[in-house]
Structures are given as structure tokens and as C-alpha cells.
Amino acid sequence: MREEDSNWFSRWEEELPSPEELMPLSQTLITPDLAIAFDITTNNNNTIIIQQQQNLQLQPQQQQQSLHLLQQQLPTTPSNPITQQQQPSSGDFADSGELGSGNGADEPARTLKRPRLVWTPNLHKRFVDAVAHLGIKNAVPKTIMQLMSVDGLTRENVASHLQKYRLYLKRMQGLSGGGSGGGGGGGVDAATDHLFASSPVPPHFLQQGRANSDHFLPFVQVPALQHHHQMAAAAAATAVQHPQLQQPQYHRQVGHFGSPPNGHFEHPFLSRQPQQQLHRMGAPVHSPVAGYVEDKESENASGGRKVLTLFPTGDD
DNA sequence: CGAATAATAT
DNA sequence: CATATTATTC
């Protein structure tokens, strides 16, 4: 299996490119610093901490945790009593199988290399959002990272991911064409990009020909996706049965993060530290990724049409 | 910052 | 052992 294998939850209409993605130059002209400063001062609630997969390698006591919150979008299983239908700031649900294992829990020694970052669909979505809202021009690792405001995320992480993402885009443009635009569309993806396919790729990146004025094209949101709904659900259910194949989300980390079916947990270090110590940058970072409504796949076969998610841009 | 390459995980 | 994903280096 490829690295991760739980992304086939094809969900599409989960994200809608906001008009902001067009990145009006006005934003670029205004003082970004001010905007940023304002932003971070007034909110920065969307603190996403990333959870990383701890590999039991032969590493010396290497524990990483002080900065990883796991956020994943698990399909709602019928047996899942949790009400994960909230639209608050962070639409992420933490699923921890269980902990409590007598984990000695060595305190994490800072300065230890952290384990590989796991780019969960959610995280990737945030990434894409950031990039989309920034525009190709400013979509550089540093800016993206700052916009994402994900605790623990480093520029290197973003850079690496961005690299791959760009390749994915290029690849997709190169061959297909079309239509499928987004995410695989024409069928299952090449397999090398499960993750990317999972996220609603922004309208169109790679439009390098835009040397002239900004001419935003009418973003064609992914047209109606077809089947795969119940199937996904079934698959999800099945997946749940195999914790082994499940996303590497839960692990007996440092014993904490217990996010029982209540979705109510408070960790000592959950809050994200306002280390927004950014120095001036010529990036028009207006507002951090606007609203990112989580995908709430509702099976509304009865006329209930799922409109594209809205964008609480005002927020964060 | 960006691409190549190494390392690591599955 | 192959492939995919992320980290590190250039």
C-alpha cells in the first residue's frame, strides 16, 4: 500500500474557492504587515496542531508532542456517537483509539528531531486554502506556513509539500485536461497523489501565462461528482474495522490527547502560542485561510442538495 | 525559494 | 523488495 491509504473518501463539494482566491491586487498594495498584525491580534483561533506519526525507530528517547494536535476527518460511522458536526474554528476531530496505555511518557526533549509529518487531508486542505488565498505569487513556503498557522509546521514541511503539490498540478495539467480537473476526476488518481486528489484543488494553479494583468478565470468548481458516496461510506465503515489500515492518526502518543467520543478535550499545550513573530514580508497576506468548513458528508438523497460550503471569510 | 536527493515508512 | 511520502541538502 502506498503510504496512506484512506483518502479515497472522495468528497468534493466540501470546499469552495472564495473570491479571495483571486487575490485582488488591492490587497497586495495595502500594507500587509498591518493586516497581518491586525489579524493575529484579533484572532488566531484556528490553531491547528499537527499530529505526527511517531515511528518506533531506534531513535533514542525521541518524543515529540508539544506541538501536535491531530486533526482528521473521519467519516461518520453509524456507531460513532460523536457529533462531529460543528463548524467552529477548527473543524477537526481528533480520534484517538485509546490511550491510557501505561505510557511512561518521557517528556519530549525539545531539540529532538521530530518524526515525519503526516499530511492528513485536513492539513492538506488548509495548505491548499492558504495557497489559493495567497495566489501563486505569494504562495511561497514561508507565507503559506504563516498563513496556515499550524503549530509545529515548519517552512521545510511546507516547502516539501509544496514541491510535491506543484508537481501534482503540473502533471495533471499536462495530461488531462480537462475536465477532471480537480482531483482525479476522470477516475481514480494516479495513485501517486491520493492526498492531493482528496483536496479540492484550487481553481487552477499553474497558470503561468499570467504575465499580463491579472485575469482571473471563472473558477469552475468541481462539477457534480458522481457516485462514490455510499461506497465511500461503506468503505469507511470497513476501514474503521481495521484500525490497522486506519490513518496513522492515533497512536499511543504521549498519553494525552484523549479525545473520547466527546470531542471535548483540553490539553495543556493545546493552545497555540502566539509566536507570530513574523518579520515584515512583502506578502499581501490579508487574512489567513478563511473559513474552512469541514466536509460534512451528509447523505441527503432526499432533495437535500448540498450547496457548496460557505466561506466565513470574516473569521480568522 | 526551489529542485534534487536521501531517508524513511508502508 | 517496491513504492510513496517526507526530510534534508544543494
mmCIF file of C-alpha atoms (C1' of nucleotides) in Angstrom:
data_model
loop_
_atom_site.group_PDB
_atom_site.id
_atom_site.type_symbol
_atom_site.label_atom_id
_atom_site.label_comp_id
_atom_site.label_asym_id
_atom_site.label_seq_id
_atom_site.Cartn_x
_atom_site.Cartn_y
_atom_site.Cartn_z
ATOM 1 C CA MET A 1 0.000 0.000 0.000
ATOM 2 C CA ARG A 2 1.046 3.382 -0.532
ATOM 3 C CA GLU A 3 1.880 5.444 2.348
ATOM 4 C CA GLU A 4 -1.535 6.419 3.267
ATOM 5 C CA ASP A 5 -4.498 4.642 2.152
ATOM 6 C CA SER A 6 -7.519 6.254 3.467
ATOM 7 C CA ASN A 7 -8.084 9.109 1.222
ATOM 8 C CA TRP A 8 -10.427 7.681 -1.213
ATOM 9 C CA PHE A 9 -13.205 9.296 0.608
ATOM 10 C CA SER A 10 -13.948 11.236 -2.409
ATOM 11 C CA ARG A 11 -15.575 14.316 -1.211
ATOM 12 C CA TRP A 12 -15.740 17.252 -3.365
ATOM 13 C CA GLU A 13 -18.162 19.906 -2.724
ATOM 14 C CA GLU A 14 -16.558 20.477 0.533
ATOM 15 C CA GLU A 15 -14.649 23.477 -0.367
ATOM 16 C CA LEU A 16 -15.469 26.406 -2.421
ATOM 17 C CA PRO A 17 -12.963 28.780 -3.747
ATOM 18 C CA SER A 18 -13.703 32.070 -2.320
ATOM 19 C CA PRO A 19 -13.459 35.233 -4.277
ATOM 20 C CA GLU A 20 -10.456 35.966 -2.272
ATOM 21 C CA GLU A 21 -8.510 33.420 -4.072
ATOM 22 C CA LEU A 22 -8.485 35.755 -6.935
ATOM 23 C CA MET A 23 -6.271 37.833 -4.871
ATOM 24 C CA PRO A 24 -7.140 41.319 -5.763
ATOM 25 C CA LEU A 25 -4.099 43.370 -6.041
ATOM 26 C CA SER A 26 -5.601 45.887 -3.760
ATOM 27 C CA GLN A 27 -4.617 43.551 -1.061
ATOM 28 C CA THR A 28 -1.182 43.492 -2.361
ATOM 29 C CA LEU A 29 -0.958 47.172 -2.325
ATOM 30 C CA ILE A 30 -2.046 47.696 1.179
ATOM 31 C CA THR A 31 0.305 47.163 3.918
ATOM 32 C CA PRO A 32 0.327 43.525 4.539
ATOM 33 C CA ASP A 33 2.098 43.883 7.757
ATOM 34 C CA LEU A 34 -0.691 45.874 9.123
ATOM 35 C CA ALA A 35 -3.220 43.385 8.023
ATOM 36 C CA ILE A 36 -1.303 40.580 9.449
ATOM 37 C CA ALA A 37 -0.693 42.283 12.646
ATOM 38 C CA PHE A 38 -4.313 43.065 12.887
ATOM 39 C CA ASP A 39 -5.254 39.591 12.138
ATOM 40 C CA ILE A 40 -3.099 37.905 14.546
ATOM 41 C CA THR A 41 -4.070 40.324 17.160
ATOM 42 C CA THR A 42 -7.703 39.808 16.793
ATOM 43 C CA ASN A 43 -7.952 36.191 16.261
ATOM 44 C CA ASN A 44 -5.643 33.366 15.515
ATOM 45 C CA ASN A 45 -8.098 30.987 16.868
ATOM 46 C CA ASN A 46 -7.663 28.437 14.222
ATOM 47 C CA THR A 47 -4.893 26.733 15.834
ATOM 48 C CA ILE A 48 -4.209 23.584 14.157
ATOM 49 C CA ILE A 49 -1.660 21.476 15.589
ATOM 50 C CA ILE A 50 -0.446 18.719 13.588
ATOM 51 C CA GLN A 51 -0.113 15.295 14.746
ATOM 52 C CA GLN A 52 2.752 13.339 13.613
ATOM 53 C CA GLN A 53 3.211 9.766 13.429
ATOM 54 C CA GLN A 54 5.608 8.520 15.898
ATOM 55 C CA ASN A 55 7.700 5.880 14.497
ATOM 56 C CA LEU A 56 9.186 3.472 16.804
ATOM 57 C CA GLN A 57 12.520 3.703 15.339
ATOM 58 C CA LEU A 58 15.737 3.078 17.002
ATOM 59 C CA GLN A 59 15.910 6.611 17.936
ATOM 60 C CA PRO A 60 16.893 7.412 21.390
ATOM 61 C CA GLN A 61 14.226 8.752 23.526
ATOM 62 C CA GLN A 62 12.710 10.882 20.972
ATOM 63 C CA GLN A 63 9.341 12.052 21.795
ATOM 64 C CA GLN A 64 7.598 14.706 20.015
ATOM 65 C CA GLN A 65 4.433 16.132 21.106
ATOM 66 C CA SER A 66 4.475 19.513 22.479
ATOM 67 C CA LEU A 67 3.105 20.654 19.276
ATOM 68 C CA HIS A 68 0.964 18.235 17.568
ATOM 69 C CA LEU A 69 -2.681 18.015 17.624
ATOM 70 C CA LEU A 70 -4.219 15.561 15.464
ATOM 71 C CA GLN A 71 -6.884 16.620 13.205
ATOM 72 C CA GLN A 72 -8.554 14.315 10.904
ATOM 73 C CA GLN A 73 -11.745 14.000 9.126
ATOM 74 C CA LEU A 74 -13.082 10.649 9.845
ATOM 75 C CA PRO A 75 -16.161 9.502 8.124
ATOM 76 C CA THR A 76 -19.075 9.374 10.377
ATOM 77 C CA THR A 77 -19.682 5.887 11.272
ATOM 78 C CA PRO A 78 -23.094 4.913 12.394
ATOM 79 C CA SER A 79 -21.593 3.720 15.544
ATOM 80 C CA ASN A 80 -19.874 6.906 16.136
ATOM 81 C CA PRO A 81 -21.810 8.726 18.725
ATOM 82 C CA ILE A 82 -19.811 11.804 18.449
ATOM 83 C CA THR A 83 -21.392 14.748 16.965
ATOM 84 C CA GLN A 84 -18.762 15.963 14.762
ATOM 85 C CA GLN A 85 -20.895 18.433 13.080
ATOM 86 C CA GLN A 86 -19.553 21.581 14.348
ATOM 87 C CA GLN A 87 -18.450 24.469 12.365
ATOM 88 C CA PRO A 88 -16.384 26.256 14.869
ATOM 89 C CA SER A 89 -12.989 27.412 14.253
ATOM 90 C CA SER A 90 -11.272 24.182 13.917
ATOM 91 C CA GLY A 91 -13.359 21.693 12.200
ATOM 92 C CA ASP A 92 -11.209 18.870 13.082
ATOM 93 C CA PHE A 93 -11.907 15.868 15.044
ATOM 94 C CA ALA A 94 -9.408 14.024 16.899
ATOM 95 C CA ASP A 95 -9.764 10.368 17.020
ATOM 96 C CA SER A 96 -7.744 8.536 19.376
ATOM 97 C CA GLY A 97 -8.375 4.939 19.607
ATOM 98 C CA GLU A 98 -7.340 4.760 23.116
ATOM 99 C CA LEU A 99 -4.532 5.658 25.223
ATOM 100 C CA GLY A 100 -4.110 5.094 28.769
ATOM 101 C CA SER A 101 -1.544 2.599 27.988
ATOM 102 C CA GLY A 102 0.936 2.880 30.627
ATOM 103 C CA ASN A 103 2.992 5.028 28.562
ATOM 104 C CA GLY A 104 5.889 6.009 30.544
ATOM 105 C CA ALA A 105 5.773 9.133 28.583
ATOM 106 C CA ASP A 106 9.060 10.656 28.523
ATOM 107 C CA GLU A 107 8.826 14.250 28.302
ATOM 108 C CA PRO A 108 9.676 15.434 24.931
ATOM 109 C CA ALA A 109 13.030 16.786 24.720
ATOM 110 C CA ARG A 110 12.951 19.805 22.627
ATOM 111 C CA THR A 111 15.622 19.928 20.074
ATOM 112 C CA LEU A 112 14.935 16.426 19.095
ATOM 113 C CA LYS A 113 14.148 15.740 15.549
ATOM 114 C CA ARG A 114 10.523 15.386 15.105
ATOM 115 C CA PRO A 115 9.097 12.450 13.300
ATOM 116 C CA ARG A 116 7.880 12.730 9.831
ATOM 117 C CA LEU A 117 4.976 14.946 9.393
ATOM 118 C CA VAL A 118 1.839 13.332 8.253
ATOM 119 C CA TRP A 119 -0.073 15.361 5.803
ATOM 120 C CA THR A 120 -3.579 14.499 6.557
ATOM 121 C CA PRO A 121 -6.270 15.556 4.143
ATOM 122 C CA ASN A 122 -7.323 18.214 6.503
ATOM 123 C CA LEU A 123 -3.934 19.617 6.766
ATOM 124 C CA HIS A 124 -3.541 19.496 3.073
ATOM 125 C CA LYS A 125 -6.782 21.255 2.685
ATOM 126 C CA ARG A 126 -5.549 24.005 4.818
ATOM 127 C CA PHE A 127 -2.483 24.134 2.773
ATOM 128 C CA VAL A 128 -4.424 24.383 -0.410
ATOM 129 C CA ASP A 129 -6.601 27.019 1.059
ATOM 130 C CA ALA A 130 -3.666 29.042 2.018
ATOM 131 C CA VAL A 131 -2.145 28.741 -1.371
ATOM 132 C CA ALA A 132 -5.377 29.549 -3.061
ATOM 133 C CA HIS A 133 -5.927 32.565 -0.980
ATOM 134 C CA LEU A 134 -2.456 33.724 -1.422
ATOM 135 C CA GLY A 135 -2.093 33.326 -5.082
ATOM 136 C CA ILE A 136 0.736 31.819 -6.906
ATOM 137 C CA LYS A 137 2.847 34.814 -6.443
ATOM 138 C CA ASN A 138 2.934 34.762 -2.758
ATOM 139 C CA ALA A 139 2.478 31.117 -2.377
ATOM 140 C CA VAL A 140 5.870 30.521 -1.066
ATOM 141 C CA PRO A 141 6.627 28.221 1.764
ATOM 142 C CA LYS A 142 7.150 30.891 4.271
ATOM 143 C CA THR A 143 3.971 32.703 3.587
ATOM 144 C CA ILE A 144 1.968 29.601 3.352
ATOM 145 C CA MET A 145 3.318 28.384 6.576
ATOM 146 C CA GLN A 146 2.486 31.584 8.277
ATOM 147 C CA LEU A 147 -0.928 31.668 6.864
ATOM 148 C CA MET A 148 -1.679 28.201 7.873
ATOM 149 C CA SER A 149 -0.821 28.934 11.395
ATOM 150 C CA VAL A 150 -0.319 25.375 12.145
ATOM 151 C CA ASP A 151 1.625 24.818 15.190
ATOM 152 C CA GLY A 152 4.642 22.763 14.618
ATOM 153 C CA LEU A 153 4.653 23.261 10.938
ATOM 154 C CA THR A 154 7.947 24.320 9.596
ATOM 155 C CA ARG A 155 8.861 26.000 6.430
ATOM 156 C CA GLU A 156 10.617 22.885 5.350
ATOM 157 C CA ASN A 157 7.466 20.917 5.754
ATOM 158 C CA VAL A 158 5.546 23.258 3.620
ATOM 159 C CA ALA A 159 8.274 23.553 1.082
ATOM 160 C CA SER A 160 8.436 19.877 0.648
ATOM 161 C CA HIS A 161 4.767 19.537 0.338
ATOM 162 C CA LEU A 162 4.531 22.451 -1.970
ATOM 163 C CA GLN A 163 7.052 20.882 -4.179
ATOM 164 C CA LYS A 164 5.044 17.794 -4.481
ATOM 165 C CA TYR A 165 1.885 19.695 -4.891
ATOM 166 C CA ARG A 166 3.287 21.651 -7.741
ATOM 167 C CA LEU A 167 4.326 18.527 -9.419
ATOM 168 C CA TYR A 168 0.914 17.150 -8.995
ATOM 169 C CA LEU A 169 -0.612 20.186 -10.575
ATOM 170 C CA LYS A 170 1.768 20.192 -13.418
ATOM 171 C CA ARG A 171 1.186 16.597 -14.038
ATOM 172 C CA MET A 172 -2.498 16.987 -14.025
ATOM 173 C CA GLN A 173 -2.480 19.877 -16.394
ATOM 174 C CA GLY A 174 -0.141 18.206 -18.611
ATOM 175 C CA LEU A 175 -2.246 15.353 -19.321
ATOM 176 C CA SER A 176 -5.681 15.692 -18.731
ATOM 177 C CA GLY A 177 -7.340 18.193 -19.471
ATOM 178 C CA GLY A 178 -9.796 18.613 -18.603
ATOM 179 C CA GLY A 179 -12.169 18.015 -17.149
ATOM 180 C CA SER A 180 -11.460 16.204 -14.475
ATOM 181 C CA GLY A 181 -9.872 18.862 -13.085
ATOM 182 C CA GLY A 182 -9.804 18.502 -9.891
ATOM 183 C CA GLY A 183 -8.924 15.780 -8.186
ATOM 184 C CA GLY A 184 -8.673 12.976 -10.302
ATOM 185 C CA GLY A 185 -11.999 13.293 -11.659
ATOM 186 C CA GLY A 186 -11.700 11.054 -14.540
ATOM 187 C CA GLY A 187 -11.299 8.211 -12.277
ATOM 188 C CA VAL A 188 -9.101 7.204 -9.585
ATOM 189 C CA ASP A 189 -5.984 9.099 -9.476
ATOM 190 C CA ALA A 190 -2.670 8.020 -10.492
ATOM 191 C CA ALA A 191 -2.023 6.693 -7.125
ATOM 192 C CA THR A 192 0.804 8.964 -6.569
ATOM 193 C CA ASP A 193 -1.378 11.676 -5.432
ATOM 194 C CA HIS A 194 -4.046 10.377 -3.226
ATOM 195 C CA LEU A 195 -3.741 13.172 -0.887
ATOM 196 C CA PHE A 196 -3.851 15.860 -3.457
ATOM 197 C CA ALA A 197 -6.821 14.322 -5.046
ATOM 198 C CA SER A 198 -8.581 14.491 -1.797
ATOM 199 C CA SER A 199 -8.460 18.162 -1.589
ATOM 200 C CA PRO A 200 -10.424 20.418 -3.789
ATOM 201 C CA VAL A 201 -7.667 21.719 -5.815
ATOM 202 C CA PRO A 202 -7.974 25.375 -6.268
ATOM 203 C CA PRO A 203 -9.287 26.602 -9.470
ATOM 204 C CA HIS A 204 -6.187 26.486 -11.347
ATOM 205 C CA PHE A 205 -2.755 26.959 -10.432
ATOM 206 C CA LEU A 206 -0.023 26.698 -12.850
ATOM 207 C CA GLN A 207 -1.424 29.432 -14.925
ATOM 208 C CA GLN A 208 1.954 30.735 -15.545
ATOM 209 C CA GLY A 209 0.927 32.680 -18.571
ATOM 210 C CA ARG A 210 -0.469 35.411 -16.495
ATOM 211 C CA ALA A 211 2.312 37.770 -17.059
ATOM 212 C CA ASN A 212 -0.083 40.426 -18.057
ATOM 213 C CA SER A 213 -2.707 41.831 -15.884
ATOM 214 C CA ASP A 214 -4.459 39.601 -13.554
ATOM 215 C CA HIS A 215 -7.133 37.893 -15.376
ATOM 216 C CA PHE A 216 -8.889 35.575 -13.200
ATOM 217 C CA LEU A 217 -10.790 32.936 -14.875
ATOM 218 C CA PRO A 218 -14.133 31.707 -13.816
ATOM 219 C CA PHE A 219 -13.285 29.052 -11.412
ATOM 220 C CA VAL A 220 -15.113 26.005 -12.352
ATOM 221 C CA GLN A 221 -15.724 24.278 -9.199
ATOM 222 C CA VAL A 222 -15.733 20.606 -9.499
ATOM 223 C CA PRO A 223 -18.889 19.775 -11.226
ATOM 224 C CA ALA A 224 -21.186 17.414 -9.647
ATOM 225 C CA LEU A 225 -19.359 14.415 -8.621
ATOM 226 C CA GLN A 226 -20.891 11.200 -9.250
ATOM 227 C CA HIS A 227 -21.198 8.113 -7.267
ATOM 228 C CA HIS A 228 -18.839 7.033 -4.579
ATOM 229 C CA HIS A 229 -20.912 8.196 -1.797
ATOM 230 C CA GLN A 230 -22.383 5.170 -0.304
ATOM 231 C CA MET A 231 -19.416 3.312 -1.411
ATOM 232 C CA ALA A 232 -17.220 5.638 0.456
ATOM 233 C CA ALA A 233 -19.357 5.247 3.465
ATOM 234 C CA ALA A 234 -19.177 1.540 3.255
ATOM 235 C CA ALA A 235 -15.520 1.665 2.725
ATOM 236 C CA ALA A 236 -15.199 3.961 5.611
ATOM 237 C CA ALA A 237 -17.082 1.632 7.785
ATOM 238 C CA THR A 238 -14.882 -1.121 6.681
ATOM 239 C CA ALA A 239 -11.888 0.943 7.274
ATOM 240 C CA VAL A 240 -12.951 1.605 10.740
ATOM 241 C CA GLN A 241 -12.968 -2.036 11.286
ATOM 242 C CA HIS A 242 -9.358 -2.151 10.521
ATOM 243 C CA PRO A 243 -7.604 0.126 12.809
ATOM 244 C CA GLN A 244 -4.550 -1.154 11.240
ATOM 245 C CA LEU A 245 -5.317 0.365 7.960
ATOM 246 C CA GLN A 246 -6.739 3.361 9.510
ATOM 247 C CA GLN A 247 -4.949 6.544 9.192
ATOM 248 C CA PRO A 248 -1.999 6.716 11.412
ATOM 249 C CA GLN A 249 -3.814 9.096 13.484
ATOM 250 C CA TYR A 250 -3.963 7.535 16.782
ATOM 251 C CA HIS A 251 -1.082 6.068 18.409
ATOM 252 C CA ARG A 252 -0.367 5.828 21.977
ATOM 253 C CA GLN A 253 1.367 9.022 21.887
ATOM 254 C CA VAL A 254 2.476 10.561 24.992
ATOM 255 C CA GLY A 255 -0.696 9.626 26.589
ATOM 256 C CA HIS A 256 -2.890 12.614 26.428
ATOM 257 C CA PHE A 257 -4.930 13.841 23.573
ATOM 258 C CA GLY A 258 -7.552 11.579 24.796
ATOM 259 C CA SER A 259 -10.302 12.666 22.631
ATOM 260 C CA PRO A 260 -13.003 10.376 23.682
ATOM 261 C CA PRO A 261 -16.221 10.262 21.829
ATOM 262 C CA ASN A 262 -16.968 13.521 23.345
ATOM 263 C CA GLY A 263 -14.771 15.552 21.252
ATOM 264 C CA HIS A 264 -14.064 17.572 24.238
ATOM 265 C CA PHE A 265 -10.589 17.594 25.366
ATOM 266 C CA GLU A 266 -8.329 20.117 26.743
ATOM 267 C CA HIS A 267 -4.707 19.693 26.613
ATOM 268 C CA PRO A 268 -2.247 21.652 28.464
ATOM 269 C CA PHE A 269 -0.432 22.559 25.380
ATOM 270 C CA LEU A 270 -3.250 22.620 23.029
ATOM 271 C CA SER A 271 -3.391 26.274 22.726
ATOM 272 C CA ARG A 272 -1.250 27.632 20.124
ATOM 273 C CA GLN A 273 1.297 30.002 21.186
ATOM 274 C CA PRO A 274 1.202 33.384 19.598
ATOM 275 C CA GLN A 275 4.613 33.104 18.247
ATOM 276 C CA GLN A 276 3.699 35.004 15.244
ATOM 277 C CA GLN A 277 6.944 36.702 15.188
ATOM 278 C CA LEU A 278 6.946 37.389 11.573
ATOM 279 C CA HIS A 279 9.100 39.992 10.244
ATOM 280 C CA ARG A 280 7.989 42.164 7.501
ATOM 281 C CA MET A 281 7.380 40.464 4.327
ATOM 282 C CA GLY A 282 6.231 41.720 1.054
ATOM 283 C CA ALA A 283 3.404 39.360 1.020
ATOM 284 C CA PRO A 284 -0.110 40.573 0.837
ATOM 285 C CA VAL A 285 -1.210 38.290 3.462
ATOM 286 C CA HIS A 286 -4.549 39.648 4.108
ATOM 287 C CA SER A 287 -6.427 37.126 6.078
ATOM 288 C CA PRO A 288 -5.316 33.730 6.979
ATOM 289 C CA VAL A 289 -7.125 30.939 5.435
ATOM 290 C CA ALA A 290 -10.623 31.923 5.679
ATOM 291 C CA GLY A 291 -13.241 29.566 6.791
ATOM 292 C CA TYR A 292 -12.561 26.055 6.089
ATOM 293 C CA VAL A 293 -15.701 24.250 6.562
ATOM 294 C CA GLU A 294 -15.017 20.716 7.156
ATOM 295 C CA ASP A 295 -16.533 18.248 4.930
ATOM 296 C CA LYS A 296 -19.716 17.135 6.337
ATOM 297 C CA GLU A 297 -20.757 14.483 4.019
ATOM 298 C CA SER A 298 -24.377 14.246 4.555
ATOM 299 C CA GLU A 299 -26.304 11.724 2.736
ATOM 300 C CA ASN A 300 -29.156 13.739 1.610
ATOM 301 C CA ALA A 301 -30.710 11.734 -1.042
ATOM 302 C CA SER A 302 -33.972 13.419 -0.453
ATOM 303 C CA GLY A 303 -33.688 16.511 -2.433
ATOM 304 C CA GLY A 304 -31.322 17.882 0.075
ATOM 305 C CA ARG A 305 -28.801 19.387 -2.185
ATOM 306 C CA LYS A 306 -25.602 20.209 -0.645
ATOM 307 C CA VAL A 307 -24.678 23.622 -1.514
ATOM 308 C CA LEU A 308 -21.123 24.478 -1.637
ATOM 309 C CA THR A 309 -19.764 25.294 1.646
ATOM 310 C CA LEU A 310 -19.831 28.841 2.524
ATOM 311 C CA PHE A 311 -16.941 30.865 3.455
ATOM 312 C CA PRO A 312 -16.942 32.670 6.693
ATOM 313 C CA THR A 313 -14.233 34.792 5.424
ATOM 314 C CA GLY A 314 -14.653 37.211 8.174
ATOM 315 C CA ASP A 315 -13.304 34.746 10.542
ATOM 316 C CA ASP A 316 -9.722 34.279 11.139
ATOM 317 C "C1'" DC B 1 12.908 29.569 -2.590
ATOM 318 C "C1'" DG B 2 13.239 25.702 -5.490
ATOM 319 C "C1'" DA B 3 14.750 21.317 -7.163
ATOM 320 C "C1'" DA B 4 17.311 17.181 -6.321
ATOM 321 C "C1'" DT B 5 18.406 13.624 -3.395
ATOM 322 C "C1'" DA B 6 18.302 10.900 0.899
ATOM 323 C "C1'" DA B 7 15.812 8.851 4.295
ATOM 324 C "C1'" DT B 8 12.061 6.517 5.966
ATOM 325 C "C1'" DA B 9 7.516 4.375 6.132
ATOM 326 C "C1'" DT B 10 4.235 1.082 4.401
ATOM 327 C "C1'" DC C 1 11.623 -5.535 -2.330
ATOM 328 C "C1'" DA C 2 8.971 -1.604 -4.383
ATOM 329 C "C1'" DT C 3 6.739 2.475 -3.930
ATOM 330 C "C1'" DA C 4 5.233 6.542 -1.759
ATOM 331 C "C1'" DT C 5 5.927 10.398 1.306
ATOM 332 C "C1'" DT C 6 8.627 13.493 3.836
ATOM 333 C "C1'" DA C 7 13.215 15.465 5.240
ATOM 334 C "C1'" DT C 8 17.460 17.376 4.125
ATOM 335 C "C1'" DT C 9 20.773 19.186 1.197
ATOM 336 C "C1'" DC C 10 22.486 21.904 -2.676
#
